[in-house]
Structure formats: C-alpha cells, structure tokens
Short mmCIF file of C-alpha atoms and ligand atoms in Angstrom, two decimals:
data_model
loop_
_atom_site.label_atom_id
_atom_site.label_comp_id
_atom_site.label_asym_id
_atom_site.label_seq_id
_atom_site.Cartn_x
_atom_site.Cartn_y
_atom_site.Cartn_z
CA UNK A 1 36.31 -48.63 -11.88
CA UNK A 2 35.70 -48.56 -15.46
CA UNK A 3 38.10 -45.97 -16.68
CA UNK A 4 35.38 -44.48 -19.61
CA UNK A 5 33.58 -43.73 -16.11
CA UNK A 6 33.30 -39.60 -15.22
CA UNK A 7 32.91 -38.63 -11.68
CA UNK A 8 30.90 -35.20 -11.47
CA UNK A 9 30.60 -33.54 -8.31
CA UNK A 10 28.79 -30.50 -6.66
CA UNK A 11 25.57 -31.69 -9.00
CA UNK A 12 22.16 -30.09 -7.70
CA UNK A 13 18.98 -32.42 -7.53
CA UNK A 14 16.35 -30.94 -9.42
CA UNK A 15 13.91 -32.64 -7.48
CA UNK A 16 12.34 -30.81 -4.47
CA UNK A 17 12.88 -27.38 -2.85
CA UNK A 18 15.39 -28.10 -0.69
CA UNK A 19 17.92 -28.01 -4.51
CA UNK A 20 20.67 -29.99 -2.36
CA UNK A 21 23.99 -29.05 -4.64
CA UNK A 22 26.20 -31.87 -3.21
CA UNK A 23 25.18 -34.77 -5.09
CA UNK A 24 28.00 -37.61 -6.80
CA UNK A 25 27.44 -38.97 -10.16
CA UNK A 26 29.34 -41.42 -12.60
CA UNK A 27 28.77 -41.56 -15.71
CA UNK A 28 29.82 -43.80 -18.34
CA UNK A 29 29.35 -43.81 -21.73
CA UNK A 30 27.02 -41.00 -21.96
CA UNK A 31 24.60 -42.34 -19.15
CA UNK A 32 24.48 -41.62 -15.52
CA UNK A 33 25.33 -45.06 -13.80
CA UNK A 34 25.30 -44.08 -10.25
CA UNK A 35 24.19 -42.08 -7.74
CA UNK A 36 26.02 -40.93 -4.60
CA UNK A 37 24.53 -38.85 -1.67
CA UNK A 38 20.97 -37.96 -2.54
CA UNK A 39 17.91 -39.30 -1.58
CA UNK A 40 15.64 -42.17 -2.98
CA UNK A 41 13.59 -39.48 -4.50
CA UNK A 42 16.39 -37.26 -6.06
CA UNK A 43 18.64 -40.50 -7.16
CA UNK A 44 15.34 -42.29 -9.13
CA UNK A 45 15.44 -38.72 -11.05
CA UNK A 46 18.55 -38.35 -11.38
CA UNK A 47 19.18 -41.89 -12.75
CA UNK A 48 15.76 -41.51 -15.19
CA UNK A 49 12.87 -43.84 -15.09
CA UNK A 50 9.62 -43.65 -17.61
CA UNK A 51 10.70 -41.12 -20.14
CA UNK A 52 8.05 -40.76 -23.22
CA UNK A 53 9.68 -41.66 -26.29
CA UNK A 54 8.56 -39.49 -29.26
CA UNK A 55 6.38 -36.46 -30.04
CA UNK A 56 2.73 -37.92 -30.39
CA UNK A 57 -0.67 -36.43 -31.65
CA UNK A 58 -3.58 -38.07 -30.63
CA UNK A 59 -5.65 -39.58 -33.55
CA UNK A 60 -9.37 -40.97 -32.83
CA UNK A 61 -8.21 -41.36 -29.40
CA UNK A 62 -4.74 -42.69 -28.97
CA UNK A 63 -1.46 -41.23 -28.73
CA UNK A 64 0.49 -41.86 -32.20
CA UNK A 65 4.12 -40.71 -32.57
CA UNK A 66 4.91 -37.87 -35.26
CA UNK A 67 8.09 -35.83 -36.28
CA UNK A 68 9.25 -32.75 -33.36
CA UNK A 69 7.70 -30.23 -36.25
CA UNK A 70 4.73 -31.70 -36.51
CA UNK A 71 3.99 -31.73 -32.97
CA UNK A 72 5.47 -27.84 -32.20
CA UNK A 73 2.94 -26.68 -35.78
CA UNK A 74 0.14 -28.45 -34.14
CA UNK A 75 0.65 -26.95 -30.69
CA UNK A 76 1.33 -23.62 -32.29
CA UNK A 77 -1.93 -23.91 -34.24
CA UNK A 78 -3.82 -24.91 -31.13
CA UNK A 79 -2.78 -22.03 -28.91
CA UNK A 80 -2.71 -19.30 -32.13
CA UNK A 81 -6.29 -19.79 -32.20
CA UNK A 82 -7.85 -20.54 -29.05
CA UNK A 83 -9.74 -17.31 -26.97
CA UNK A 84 -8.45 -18.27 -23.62
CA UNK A 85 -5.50 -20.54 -23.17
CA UNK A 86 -4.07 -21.83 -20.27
CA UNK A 87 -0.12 -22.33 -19.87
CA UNK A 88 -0.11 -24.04 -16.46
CA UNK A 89 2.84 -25.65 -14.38
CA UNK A 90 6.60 -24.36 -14.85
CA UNK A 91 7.64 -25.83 -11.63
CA UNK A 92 10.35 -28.49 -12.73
CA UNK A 93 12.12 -26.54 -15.29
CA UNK A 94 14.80 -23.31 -15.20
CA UNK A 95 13.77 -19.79 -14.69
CA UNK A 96 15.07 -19.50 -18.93
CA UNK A 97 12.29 -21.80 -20.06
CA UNK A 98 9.93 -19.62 -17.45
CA UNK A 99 10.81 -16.22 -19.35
CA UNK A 100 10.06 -17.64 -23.17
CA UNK A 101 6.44 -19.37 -21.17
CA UNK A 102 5.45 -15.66 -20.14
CA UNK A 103 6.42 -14.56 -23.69
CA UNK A 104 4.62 -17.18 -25.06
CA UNK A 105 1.13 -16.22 -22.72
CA UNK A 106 1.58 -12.85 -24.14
CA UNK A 107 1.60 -13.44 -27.22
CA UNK A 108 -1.64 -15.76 -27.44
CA UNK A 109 -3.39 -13.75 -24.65
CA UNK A 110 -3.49 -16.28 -22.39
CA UNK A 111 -3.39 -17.22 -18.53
CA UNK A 112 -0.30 -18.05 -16.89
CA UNK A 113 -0.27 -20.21 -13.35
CA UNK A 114 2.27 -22.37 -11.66
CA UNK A 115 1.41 -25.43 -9.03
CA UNK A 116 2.05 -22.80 -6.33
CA UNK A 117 -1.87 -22.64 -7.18
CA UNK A 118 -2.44 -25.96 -5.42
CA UNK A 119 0.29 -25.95 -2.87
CA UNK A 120 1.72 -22.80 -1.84
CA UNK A 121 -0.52 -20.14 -3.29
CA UNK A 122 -1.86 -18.99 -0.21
CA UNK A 123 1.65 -18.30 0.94
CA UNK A 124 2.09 -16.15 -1.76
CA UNK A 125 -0.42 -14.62 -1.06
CA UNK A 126 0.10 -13.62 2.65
CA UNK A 127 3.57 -12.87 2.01
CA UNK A 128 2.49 -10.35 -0.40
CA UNK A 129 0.07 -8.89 1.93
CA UNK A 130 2.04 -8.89 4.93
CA UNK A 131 5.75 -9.29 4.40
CA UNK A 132 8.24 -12.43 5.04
CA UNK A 133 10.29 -12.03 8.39
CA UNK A 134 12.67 -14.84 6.83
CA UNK A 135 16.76 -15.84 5.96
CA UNK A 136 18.59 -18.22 4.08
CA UNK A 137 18.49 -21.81 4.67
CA UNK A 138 22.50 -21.18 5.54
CA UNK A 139 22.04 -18.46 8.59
CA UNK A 140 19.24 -21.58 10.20
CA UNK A 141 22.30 -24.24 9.62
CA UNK A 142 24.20 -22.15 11.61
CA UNK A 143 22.34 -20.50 13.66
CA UNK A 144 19.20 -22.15 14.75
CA UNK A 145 18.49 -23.67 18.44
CA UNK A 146 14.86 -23.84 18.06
CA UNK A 147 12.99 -25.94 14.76
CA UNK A 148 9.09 -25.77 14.22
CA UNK A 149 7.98 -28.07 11.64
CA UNK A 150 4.14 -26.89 11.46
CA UNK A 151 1.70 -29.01 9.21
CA UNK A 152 4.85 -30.23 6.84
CA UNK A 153 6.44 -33.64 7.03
CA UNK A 154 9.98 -32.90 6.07
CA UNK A 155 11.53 -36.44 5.98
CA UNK A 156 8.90 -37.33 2.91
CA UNK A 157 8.62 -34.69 1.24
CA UNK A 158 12.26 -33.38 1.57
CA UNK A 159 13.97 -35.81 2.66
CA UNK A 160 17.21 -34.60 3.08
CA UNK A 161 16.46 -31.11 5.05
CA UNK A 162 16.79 -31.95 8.08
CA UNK A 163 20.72 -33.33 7.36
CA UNK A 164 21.70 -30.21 5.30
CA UNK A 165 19.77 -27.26 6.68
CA UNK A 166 17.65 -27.55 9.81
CA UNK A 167 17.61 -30.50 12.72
CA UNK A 168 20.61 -32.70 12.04
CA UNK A 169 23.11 -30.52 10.26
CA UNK A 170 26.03 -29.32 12.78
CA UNK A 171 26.41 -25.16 12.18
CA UNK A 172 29.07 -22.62 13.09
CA UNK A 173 27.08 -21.40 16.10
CA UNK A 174 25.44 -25.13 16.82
CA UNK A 175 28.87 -27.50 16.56
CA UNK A 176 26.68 -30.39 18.45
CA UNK A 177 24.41 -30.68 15.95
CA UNK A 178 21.45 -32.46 16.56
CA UNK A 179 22.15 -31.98 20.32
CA UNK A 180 22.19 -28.46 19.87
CA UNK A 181 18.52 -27.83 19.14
CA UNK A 182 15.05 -28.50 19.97
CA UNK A 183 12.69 -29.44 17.47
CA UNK A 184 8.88 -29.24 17.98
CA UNK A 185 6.31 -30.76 15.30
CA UNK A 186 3.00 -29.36 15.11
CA UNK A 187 0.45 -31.11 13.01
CA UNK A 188 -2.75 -32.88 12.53
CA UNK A 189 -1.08 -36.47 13.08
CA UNK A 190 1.70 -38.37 13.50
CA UNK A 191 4.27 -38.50 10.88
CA UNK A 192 8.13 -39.90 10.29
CA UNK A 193 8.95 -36.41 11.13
CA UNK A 194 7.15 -36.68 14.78
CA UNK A 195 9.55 -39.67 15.15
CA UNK A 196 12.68 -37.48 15.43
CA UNK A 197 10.89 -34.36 17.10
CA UNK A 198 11.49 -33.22 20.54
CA UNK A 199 8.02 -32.32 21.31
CA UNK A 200 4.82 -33.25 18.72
CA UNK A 201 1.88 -31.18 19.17
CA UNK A 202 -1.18 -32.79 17.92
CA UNK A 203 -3.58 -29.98 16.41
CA UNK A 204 -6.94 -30.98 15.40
CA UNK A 205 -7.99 -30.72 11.44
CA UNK A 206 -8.82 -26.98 10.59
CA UNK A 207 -7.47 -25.15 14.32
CA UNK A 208 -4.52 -24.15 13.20
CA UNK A 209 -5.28 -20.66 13.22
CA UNK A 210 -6.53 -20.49 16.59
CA UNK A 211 -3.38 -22.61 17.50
CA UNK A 212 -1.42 -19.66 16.35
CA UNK A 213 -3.56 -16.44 17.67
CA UNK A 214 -3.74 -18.52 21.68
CA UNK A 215 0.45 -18.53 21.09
CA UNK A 216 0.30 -14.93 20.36
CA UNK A 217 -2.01 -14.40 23.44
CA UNK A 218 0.47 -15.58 25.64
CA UNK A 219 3.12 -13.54 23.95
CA UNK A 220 0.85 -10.30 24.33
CA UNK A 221 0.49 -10.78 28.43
CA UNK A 222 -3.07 -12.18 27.75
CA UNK A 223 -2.66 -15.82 28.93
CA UNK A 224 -5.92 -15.34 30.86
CA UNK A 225 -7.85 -15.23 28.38
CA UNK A 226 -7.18 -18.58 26.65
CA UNK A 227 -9.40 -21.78 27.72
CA UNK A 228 -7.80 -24.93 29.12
CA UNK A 229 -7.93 -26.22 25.59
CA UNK A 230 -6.92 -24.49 21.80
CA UNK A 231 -7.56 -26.78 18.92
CA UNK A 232 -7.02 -29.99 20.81
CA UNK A 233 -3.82 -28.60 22.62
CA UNK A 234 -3.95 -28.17 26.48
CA UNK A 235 -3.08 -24.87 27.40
CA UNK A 236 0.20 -25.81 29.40
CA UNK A 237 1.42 -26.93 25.71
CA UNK A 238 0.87 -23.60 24.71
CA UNK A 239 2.52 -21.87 27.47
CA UNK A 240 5.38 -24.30 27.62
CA UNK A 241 6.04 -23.53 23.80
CA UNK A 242 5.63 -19.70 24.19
CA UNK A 243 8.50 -19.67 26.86
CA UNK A 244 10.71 -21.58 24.59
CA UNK A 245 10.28 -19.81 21.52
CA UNK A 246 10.41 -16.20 23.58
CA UNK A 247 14.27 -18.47 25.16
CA UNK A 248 15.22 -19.54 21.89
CA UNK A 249 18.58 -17.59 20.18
CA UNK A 250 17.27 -18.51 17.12
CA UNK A 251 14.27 -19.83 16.30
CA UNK A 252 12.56 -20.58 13.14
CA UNK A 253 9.09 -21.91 11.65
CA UNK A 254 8.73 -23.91 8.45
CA UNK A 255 5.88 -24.80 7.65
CA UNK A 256 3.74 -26.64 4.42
CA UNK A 257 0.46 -27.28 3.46
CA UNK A 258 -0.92 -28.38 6.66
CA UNK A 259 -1.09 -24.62 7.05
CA UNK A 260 -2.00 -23.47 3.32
CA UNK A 261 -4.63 -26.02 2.08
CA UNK A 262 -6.50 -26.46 5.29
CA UNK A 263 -9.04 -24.28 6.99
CA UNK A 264 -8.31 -20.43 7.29
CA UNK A 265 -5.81 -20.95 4.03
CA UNK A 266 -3.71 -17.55 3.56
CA UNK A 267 -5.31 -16.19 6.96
CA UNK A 268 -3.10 -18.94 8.78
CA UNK A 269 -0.17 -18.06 6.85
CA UNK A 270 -0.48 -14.72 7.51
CA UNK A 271 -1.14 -15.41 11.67
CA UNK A 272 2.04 -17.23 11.63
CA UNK A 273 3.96 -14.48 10.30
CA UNK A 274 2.37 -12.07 13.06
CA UNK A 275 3.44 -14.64 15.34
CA UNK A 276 7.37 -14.99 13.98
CA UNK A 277 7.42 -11.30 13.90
CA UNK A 278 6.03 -10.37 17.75
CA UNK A 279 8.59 -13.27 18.72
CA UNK A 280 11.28 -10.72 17.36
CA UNK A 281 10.46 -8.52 20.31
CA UNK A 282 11.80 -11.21 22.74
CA UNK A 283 14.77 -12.80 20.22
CA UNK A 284 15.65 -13.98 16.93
CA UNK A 285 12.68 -15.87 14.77
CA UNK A 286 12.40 -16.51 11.13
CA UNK A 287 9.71 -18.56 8.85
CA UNK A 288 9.63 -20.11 5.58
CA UNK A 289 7.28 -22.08 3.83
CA UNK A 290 8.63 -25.56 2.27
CA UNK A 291 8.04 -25.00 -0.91
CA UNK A 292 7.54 -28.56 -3.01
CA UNK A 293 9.03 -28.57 -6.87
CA UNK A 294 12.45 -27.73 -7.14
CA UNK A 295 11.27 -24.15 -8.88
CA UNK A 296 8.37 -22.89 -8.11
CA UNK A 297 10.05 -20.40 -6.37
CA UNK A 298 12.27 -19.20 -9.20
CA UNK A 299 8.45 -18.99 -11.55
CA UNK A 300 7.26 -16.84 -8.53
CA UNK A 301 10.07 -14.83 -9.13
CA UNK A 302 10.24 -14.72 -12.83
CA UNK A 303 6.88 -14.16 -13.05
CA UNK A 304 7.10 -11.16 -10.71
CA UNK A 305 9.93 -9.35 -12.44
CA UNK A 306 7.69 -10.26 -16.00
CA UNK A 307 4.41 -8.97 -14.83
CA UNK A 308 4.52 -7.81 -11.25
CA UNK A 309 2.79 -11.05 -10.01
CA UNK A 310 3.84 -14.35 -8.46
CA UNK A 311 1.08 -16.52 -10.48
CA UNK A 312 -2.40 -16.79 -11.97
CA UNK A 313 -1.00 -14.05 -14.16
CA UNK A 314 -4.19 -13.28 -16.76
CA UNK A 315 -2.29 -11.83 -20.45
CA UNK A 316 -5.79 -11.91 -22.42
CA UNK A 317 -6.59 -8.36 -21.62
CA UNK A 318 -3.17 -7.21 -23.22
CA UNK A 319 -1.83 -6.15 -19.50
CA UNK A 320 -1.27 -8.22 -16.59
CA UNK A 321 -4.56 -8.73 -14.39
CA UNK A 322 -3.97 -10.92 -11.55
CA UNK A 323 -6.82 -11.88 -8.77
CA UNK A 324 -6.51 -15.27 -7.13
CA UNK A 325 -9.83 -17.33 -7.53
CA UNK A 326 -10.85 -15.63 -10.89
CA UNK A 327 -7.53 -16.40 -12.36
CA UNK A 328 -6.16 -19.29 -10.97
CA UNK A 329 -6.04 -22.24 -12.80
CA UNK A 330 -8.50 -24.47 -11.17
CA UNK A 331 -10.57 -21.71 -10.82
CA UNK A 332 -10.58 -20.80 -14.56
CA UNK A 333 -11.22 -24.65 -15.85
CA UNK A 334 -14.07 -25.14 -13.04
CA UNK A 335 -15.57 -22.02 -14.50
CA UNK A 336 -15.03 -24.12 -18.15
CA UNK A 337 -13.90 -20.60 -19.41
CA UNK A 338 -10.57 -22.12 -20.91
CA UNK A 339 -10.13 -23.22 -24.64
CA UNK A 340 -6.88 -25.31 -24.43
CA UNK A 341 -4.09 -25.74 -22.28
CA UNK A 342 -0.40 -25.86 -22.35
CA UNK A 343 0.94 -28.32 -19.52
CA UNK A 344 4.34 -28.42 -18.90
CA UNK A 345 7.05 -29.44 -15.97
CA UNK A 346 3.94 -30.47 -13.70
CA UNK A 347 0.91 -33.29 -13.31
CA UNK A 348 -2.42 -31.27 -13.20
CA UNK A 349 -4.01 -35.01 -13.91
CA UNK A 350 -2.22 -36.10 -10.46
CA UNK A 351 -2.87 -32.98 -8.34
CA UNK A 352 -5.88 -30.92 -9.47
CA UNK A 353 -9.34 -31.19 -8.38
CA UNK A 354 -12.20 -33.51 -10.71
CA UNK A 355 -13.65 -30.72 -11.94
CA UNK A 356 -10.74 -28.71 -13.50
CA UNK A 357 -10.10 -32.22 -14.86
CA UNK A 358 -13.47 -33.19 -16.20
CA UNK A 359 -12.97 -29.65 -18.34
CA UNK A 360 -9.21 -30.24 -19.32
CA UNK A 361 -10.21 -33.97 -20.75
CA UNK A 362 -13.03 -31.53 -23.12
CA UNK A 363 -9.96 -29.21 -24.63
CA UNK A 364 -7.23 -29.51 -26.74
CA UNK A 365 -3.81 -29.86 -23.60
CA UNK A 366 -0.54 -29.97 -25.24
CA UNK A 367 1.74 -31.54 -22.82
CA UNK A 368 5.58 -30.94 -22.39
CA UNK A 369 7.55 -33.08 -19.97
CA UNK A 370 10.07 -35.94 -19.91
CA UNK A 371 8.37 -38.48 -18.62
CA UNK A 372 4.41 -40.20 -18.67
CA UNK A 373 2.30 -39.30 -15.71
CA UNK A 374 -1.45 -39.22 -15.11
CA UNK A 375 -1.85 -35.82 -17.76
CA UNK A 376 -0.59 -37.96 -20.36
CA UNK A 377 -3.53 -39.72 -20.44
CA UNK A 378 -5.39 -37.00 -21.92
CA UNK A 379 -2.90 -34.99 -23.98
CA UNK A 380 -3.68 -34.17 -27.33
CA UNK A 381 -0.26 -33.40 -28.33
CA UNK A 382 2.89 -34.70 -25.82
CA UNK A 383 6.92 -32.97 -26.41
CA UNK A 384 9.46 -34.85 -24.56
CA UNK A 385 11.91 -32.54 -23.45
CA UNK A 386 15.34 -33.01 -21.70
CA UNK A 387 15.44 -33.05 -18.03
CA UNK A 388 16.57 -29.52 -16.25
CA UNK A 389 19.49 -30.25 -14.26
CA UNK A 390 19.92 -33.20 -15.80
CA UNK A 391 20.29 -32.56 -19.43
CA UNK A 392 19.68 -29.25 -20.09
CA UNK A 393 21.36 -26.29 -17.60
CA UNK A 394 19.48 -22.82 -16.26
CA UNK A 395 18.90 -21.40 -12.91
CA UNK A 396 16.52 -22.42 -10.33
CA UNK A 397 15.53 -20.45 -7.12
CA UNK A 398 15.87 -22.43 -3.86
CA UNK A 399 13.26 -22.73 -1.25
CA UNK A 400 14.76 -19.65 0.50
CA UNK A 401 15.31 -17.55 -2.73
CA UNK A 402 18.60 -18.52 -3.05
CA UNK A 403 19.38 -18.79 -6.98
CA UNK A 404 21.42 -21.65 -7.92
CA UNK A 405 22.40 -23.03 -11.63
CA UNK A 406 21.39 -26.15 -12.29
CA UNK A 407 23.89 -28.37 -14.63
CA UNK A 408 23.65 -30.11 -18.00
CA UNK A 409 25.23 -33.51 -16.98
CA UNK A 410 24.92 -35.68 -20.43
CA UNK A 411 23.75 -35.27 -23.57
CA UNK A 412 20.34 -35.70 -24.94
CA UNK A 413 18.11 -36.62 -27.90
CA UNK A 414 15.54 -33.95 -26.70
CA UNK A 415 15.44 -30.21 -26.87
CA UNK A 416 15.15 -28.14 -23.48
CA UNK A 417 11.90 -27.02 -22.32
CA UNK A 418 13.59 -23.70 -23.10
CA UNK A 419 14.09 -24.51 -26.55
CA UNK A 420 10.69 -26.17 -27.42
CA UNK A 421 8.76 -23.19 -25.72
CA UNK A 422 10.77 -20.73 -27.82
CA UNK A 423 9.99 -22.69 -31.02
CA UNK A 424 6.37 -23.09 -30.32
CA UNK A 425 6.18 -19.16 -29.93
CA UNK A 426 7.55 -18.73 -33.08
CA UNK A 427 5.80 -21.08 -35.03
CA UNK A 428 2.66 -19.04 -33.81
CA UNK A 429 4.15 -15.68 -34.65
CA UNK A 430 4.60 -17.34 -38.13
CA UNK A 431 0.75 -18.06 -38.10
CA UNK A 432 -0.57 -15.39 -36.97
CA UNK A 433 1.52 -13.56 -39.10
CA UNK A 434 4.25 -11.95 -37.07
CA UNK A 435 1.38 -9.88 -35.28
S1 SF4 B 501 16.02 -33.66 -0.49
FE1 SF4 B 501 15.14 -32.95 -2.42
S2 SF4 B 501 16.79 -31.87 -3.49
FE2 SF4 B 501 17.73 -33.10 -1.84
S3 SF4 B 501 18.31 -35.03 -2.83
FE3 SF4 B 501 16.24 -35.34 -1.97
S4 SF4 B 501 14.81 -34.79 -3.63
FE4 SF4 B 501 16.85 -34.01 -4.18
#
C-alpha cells in the first residue's frame, strides 16, 4: 500500500436514505482512491464523477465561466428583485445549508419546497394528519420477524437496506438472520426485490387502497364482506397475510412511492397507518416510508422547527403559509406564478413534470450543485459547491429520523452549499440595502 495512502473509517454515504455510516475509504494525496463496503450507487459518489468546473452565467444562450463573485452578485440580484421566487430542492445537502436556505426565502419573500414534493409529500402529509406508529431502523434490525416492502423496490433504490436494517441483517432478537423472518412484497410488478421475497403480492395499478381497507376488514371480524378478489389479489392472499401479520412479534411496513404517487396519494398513506396501528391490538407493528435523498428528512425537519411546516413553505406574505397544491413547487410553476428560481442539491429538469419545466426554461434558475445534470441545461447562473459528506461536514437526518453527522473527507476548491447560500443572502441584504 502506498504509505501517503489514509484509511478513513465509519464514513456515511450521502447518497440515499438509508445514510449507511460504515463505509472504507483511502485516500491518497488529497483524493479518494477507493471505496470499500458501499454500494455501486454510494461508491460512484463517493469516488466523484461529472463535477461542473467553474461558476458560469449564461450569455446569448450558453453557459460561460465567470469569477465565484460574479456569479453569487448576479444570483443575489436575481432573487433581490424578483416578486415570487422559488428556492426548490435541499435534499442532498446538511441540515446547516437548510437553515441559511429558509433565511434566505425570508428574506426575498419567497417559496421554499424540497423533492419530498415529488416523492414523499403525500407522506408528509398523512403523517401530519394522522400520526406515525414508527421506530428506528435499529429496534427492526433487531427485532423484526415480519418485512412488508409495499410499492418500493429496496434493492435499487437502496441497495444496501436489506443487509444493514431489514431482511438480511442478523439482530439481537433474530441471530438467524435472513432465516429468521418472512418477507412479503406487495406491488404493481415484479421487481429484484420480489426475487428475494417470501411471498410477492401482485396489486393491480391504482388498488392499493382497497388492498389495504379488505386487510383491515379481516382484522375488524368482517371477512364476509370482502369479494373473492381485492385489487387483483384473491381473497385467501388476504386472509393468509392478515393471520401472519396479527402472528408476527414484530412486524413492520415500508413502503415508497408505489403508495404516494399512485392513485388515492396521501389517502393510501394514511390507510396504511390505520392498518399498522389496528395490527397493534394483536402485536407489535411499525411503518416507515423509504424516503429517497439522503436528507430530505433532515429539510422536513429543519423546515418544521423554522416555520412549523415540512415543505412548500410560502415566505412572500411575511409569515409562513403552507397549503399543498397552491404552494408546492410544481404547483406554483404550472400556475407560471414564479419569477425565478433557486435550484440547489436536486434535478427538477430530471424529475418534475413538462409543464413546471416549460415555465422554469422562461425564468431566470440559478443552480447550485456539484455536478451537471439535466437542470443544467437551462441554468442561468450554475455555483459548484463541495459535496456534503464528502467535502464539506453537517448533519443529515436518516430515513427514520435518526440524526447523523456527515464528514468532510478531503479538501476542496469549492465552498459548501452552506457557505455559498450564506453569501448569496448577504450580497442581497447589501442590495436591498440591509432591509
Ligand atoms: S444503500 Fe444508500 S446510503 Fe447505503 S451505500 Fe448505497 S447509496 Fe449509500
């Protein structure tokens, strides 16, 4: 081994929800060089691919580098006088650069929004209407005998779940491991993660919710009711899962956006809660909702404490005013009612629908991010900033709430989303005056 080379251990991926914190890397010479224990996902990250460059400004239609000041003055001058900005994304960067964003939407009046808006939002928004009968991802290691993955396909979109928290992992209480517990998928088709279930239950499209209420049916006593067939399901399925979630010692339900984003939205989220807690009358049962970008849960919390709202937090009237579908994001730009837009630690121009696009390509978007993706295209002004976790430290909220720091590894060339939000701010306090 080359001895320049650094071994750093315990580092978390800031890469997807699941924030796995026992991750290998050697570094020599200021770079990391290799990778040890993650997944192909977290370890391209990790490593770096595609980072932009320079600051650039678009001029008569292409992107042409400029000094860091010029870039934060014209972003600052962009947002100091537009009616109704938009600061969207916040999901891949720490809870510190979160706190100077919110600032920042304060002080140019402006809506505030996180991807939870095209992922998760309906969670949110059941949870906040009906509680969270949930845990830690630590007490299902240890604990759980029975695993629901419902509408989420764990092994692509976290890969490494199911070996550190759920089906694989051997707990205190569940020393066999895998062995130990029963997993059931439940989604619209098959998947990688069908391929290591016990049991796959194939839904159809958009009957998830009556999936849910025939379950509870059988729970309440009224089996009789139900027809022969729920959504595609044959009603022995049903009854044969009731009986082994009412056997279960501890059973638990994650589920994804097979659940949020298709038919019934929030009102399936909030069914499966009612579900998880009448199963508490017969034993132990938990949910939790697999929450994508490494911290989007710790915005949804930042936010909270900030404003007293998870996302699609509206500043303009000089109080928080928060009403999903007026004030999300996609909402707002379908509506055109948005002036300019600060993107950063996301790809709207990857996930959002045409028509929030078609308005975004019409106004001013400064974009802030490490690397290129499909927003770049149409930024007006792009601030490469140092990777969180990777560069640049902070804390970041796990899928299960669970705050954990995320470390500065090497140096970089680039300030921390932190750093560049906080100058932006004050280079529009400076224009506006200090007002
Ligand atoms: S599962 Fe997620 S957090 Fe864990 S290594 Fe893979 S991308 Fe990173």
């Amino acid at each position: 081994m080359n001895p320049d080379s650094t071994i750093v251990t315990d580092v978390v991926c800031p890469l997807c929800g699941s924030l796995c914190d026992d991750i290998t890397v050697r570094i020599e010479n200021g770079k990391i060089v290799e990778v040890r224990d993650a997944c192909d996902m977290g370890e391209s990250k990790i490593l770096g691919h595609d980072r932009i460059k320079s600051p650039m400004i678009r001029e008569k239609g292409e992107l042409k580098e400029v000094s860091y000041e010029k870039a934060v003055k014209k972003s600052a001058e962009i947002l100091a006088k537009s009616k109704r900005p938009l600061l969207y994304g916040w999901s891949s960067t720490t809870c510190e650069a979160h706190e100077k964003g919110i600032k920042l939407a304060a002080e140019v009046g402006g809506i505030v929004d996180n991807t939870a808006t095209v992922c998760h939002g309906p969670s949110v928004i059941a949870i906040q209407t009906v509680g969270l009968p949930s845990c830690t991802l630590g007490q299902i290691k240890n604990r759980a005998d029975l695993i629901v993955y419902w509408g989420s396909n764990q092994s692509q979109a976290h890969p490494r779940h199911m070996s550190r928290y759920s089906s694989f992992i051997r707990g205190f209480f569940r020393e066999e491991g895998r062995k130990a517990k029963y997993v059931v998928v439940i989604d619209v088709r098959d998947t990688t993660t069908t391929n290591v279930a016990d049991e796959f239950i194939k839904v159809e499209p958009g009957h998830d919710y009556k999936l849910l209420s025939a379950l509870r049916a059988v729970l309440a006593d009224k089996a009789d009711v139900l027809p022969d067939d729920v959504g595609g399901v044959p009603k022995d399925a049903i009854m044969n899962l009731a009986e082994r979630m009412k056997k279960a010692e501890f059973g638990v339900i994650f589920f994804g956006m097979g659940l949020t984003q298709s038919r019934s939205r929030y009102n399936n989220v909030v069914n499966a809660i009612a579900l998880t807690r009448e199963l508490n009358q017969f034993t132990k049962f938990v949910i939790m909702p697999m929450r994508g970008h490494y911290n989007v849960t710790g915005f949804g919390q930042v936010l909270t404490w900030e404003t007293g709202y998870p996302y699609a937090v509206d500043l303009s009237r000089g109080y928080a005013w928060y009403n999903p579908g007026e004030t999300t994001s996609t909402d707002v730009l379908n509506r055109g009612e948005c002036d300019s837009a600060l993107i950063i630690a996301s790809d709207p121009g990857a996930h959002f629908p045409g028509k929030s696009l078609k308005h975004l390509s019409k106004i001013p978007v400064i974009q802030v991010d490490p690397y290129h993706n499909p927003t770049t295209e149409f930024a007006d002004v792009v601030i490469p900033s140092a990777v969180a976790g990777i560069e640049a430290e902070g804390c970041a909220y796990r899928m299960d709430n669970v705050p954990i720091m995320v470390r500065k590894l090497i140096d970089s060339e680039y300030k921390s989303d932190e750093e560049i939000i906080d100058d932006v701010l004050n280079k529009v306090m400076e224009i506006r005056g200090g007002k």
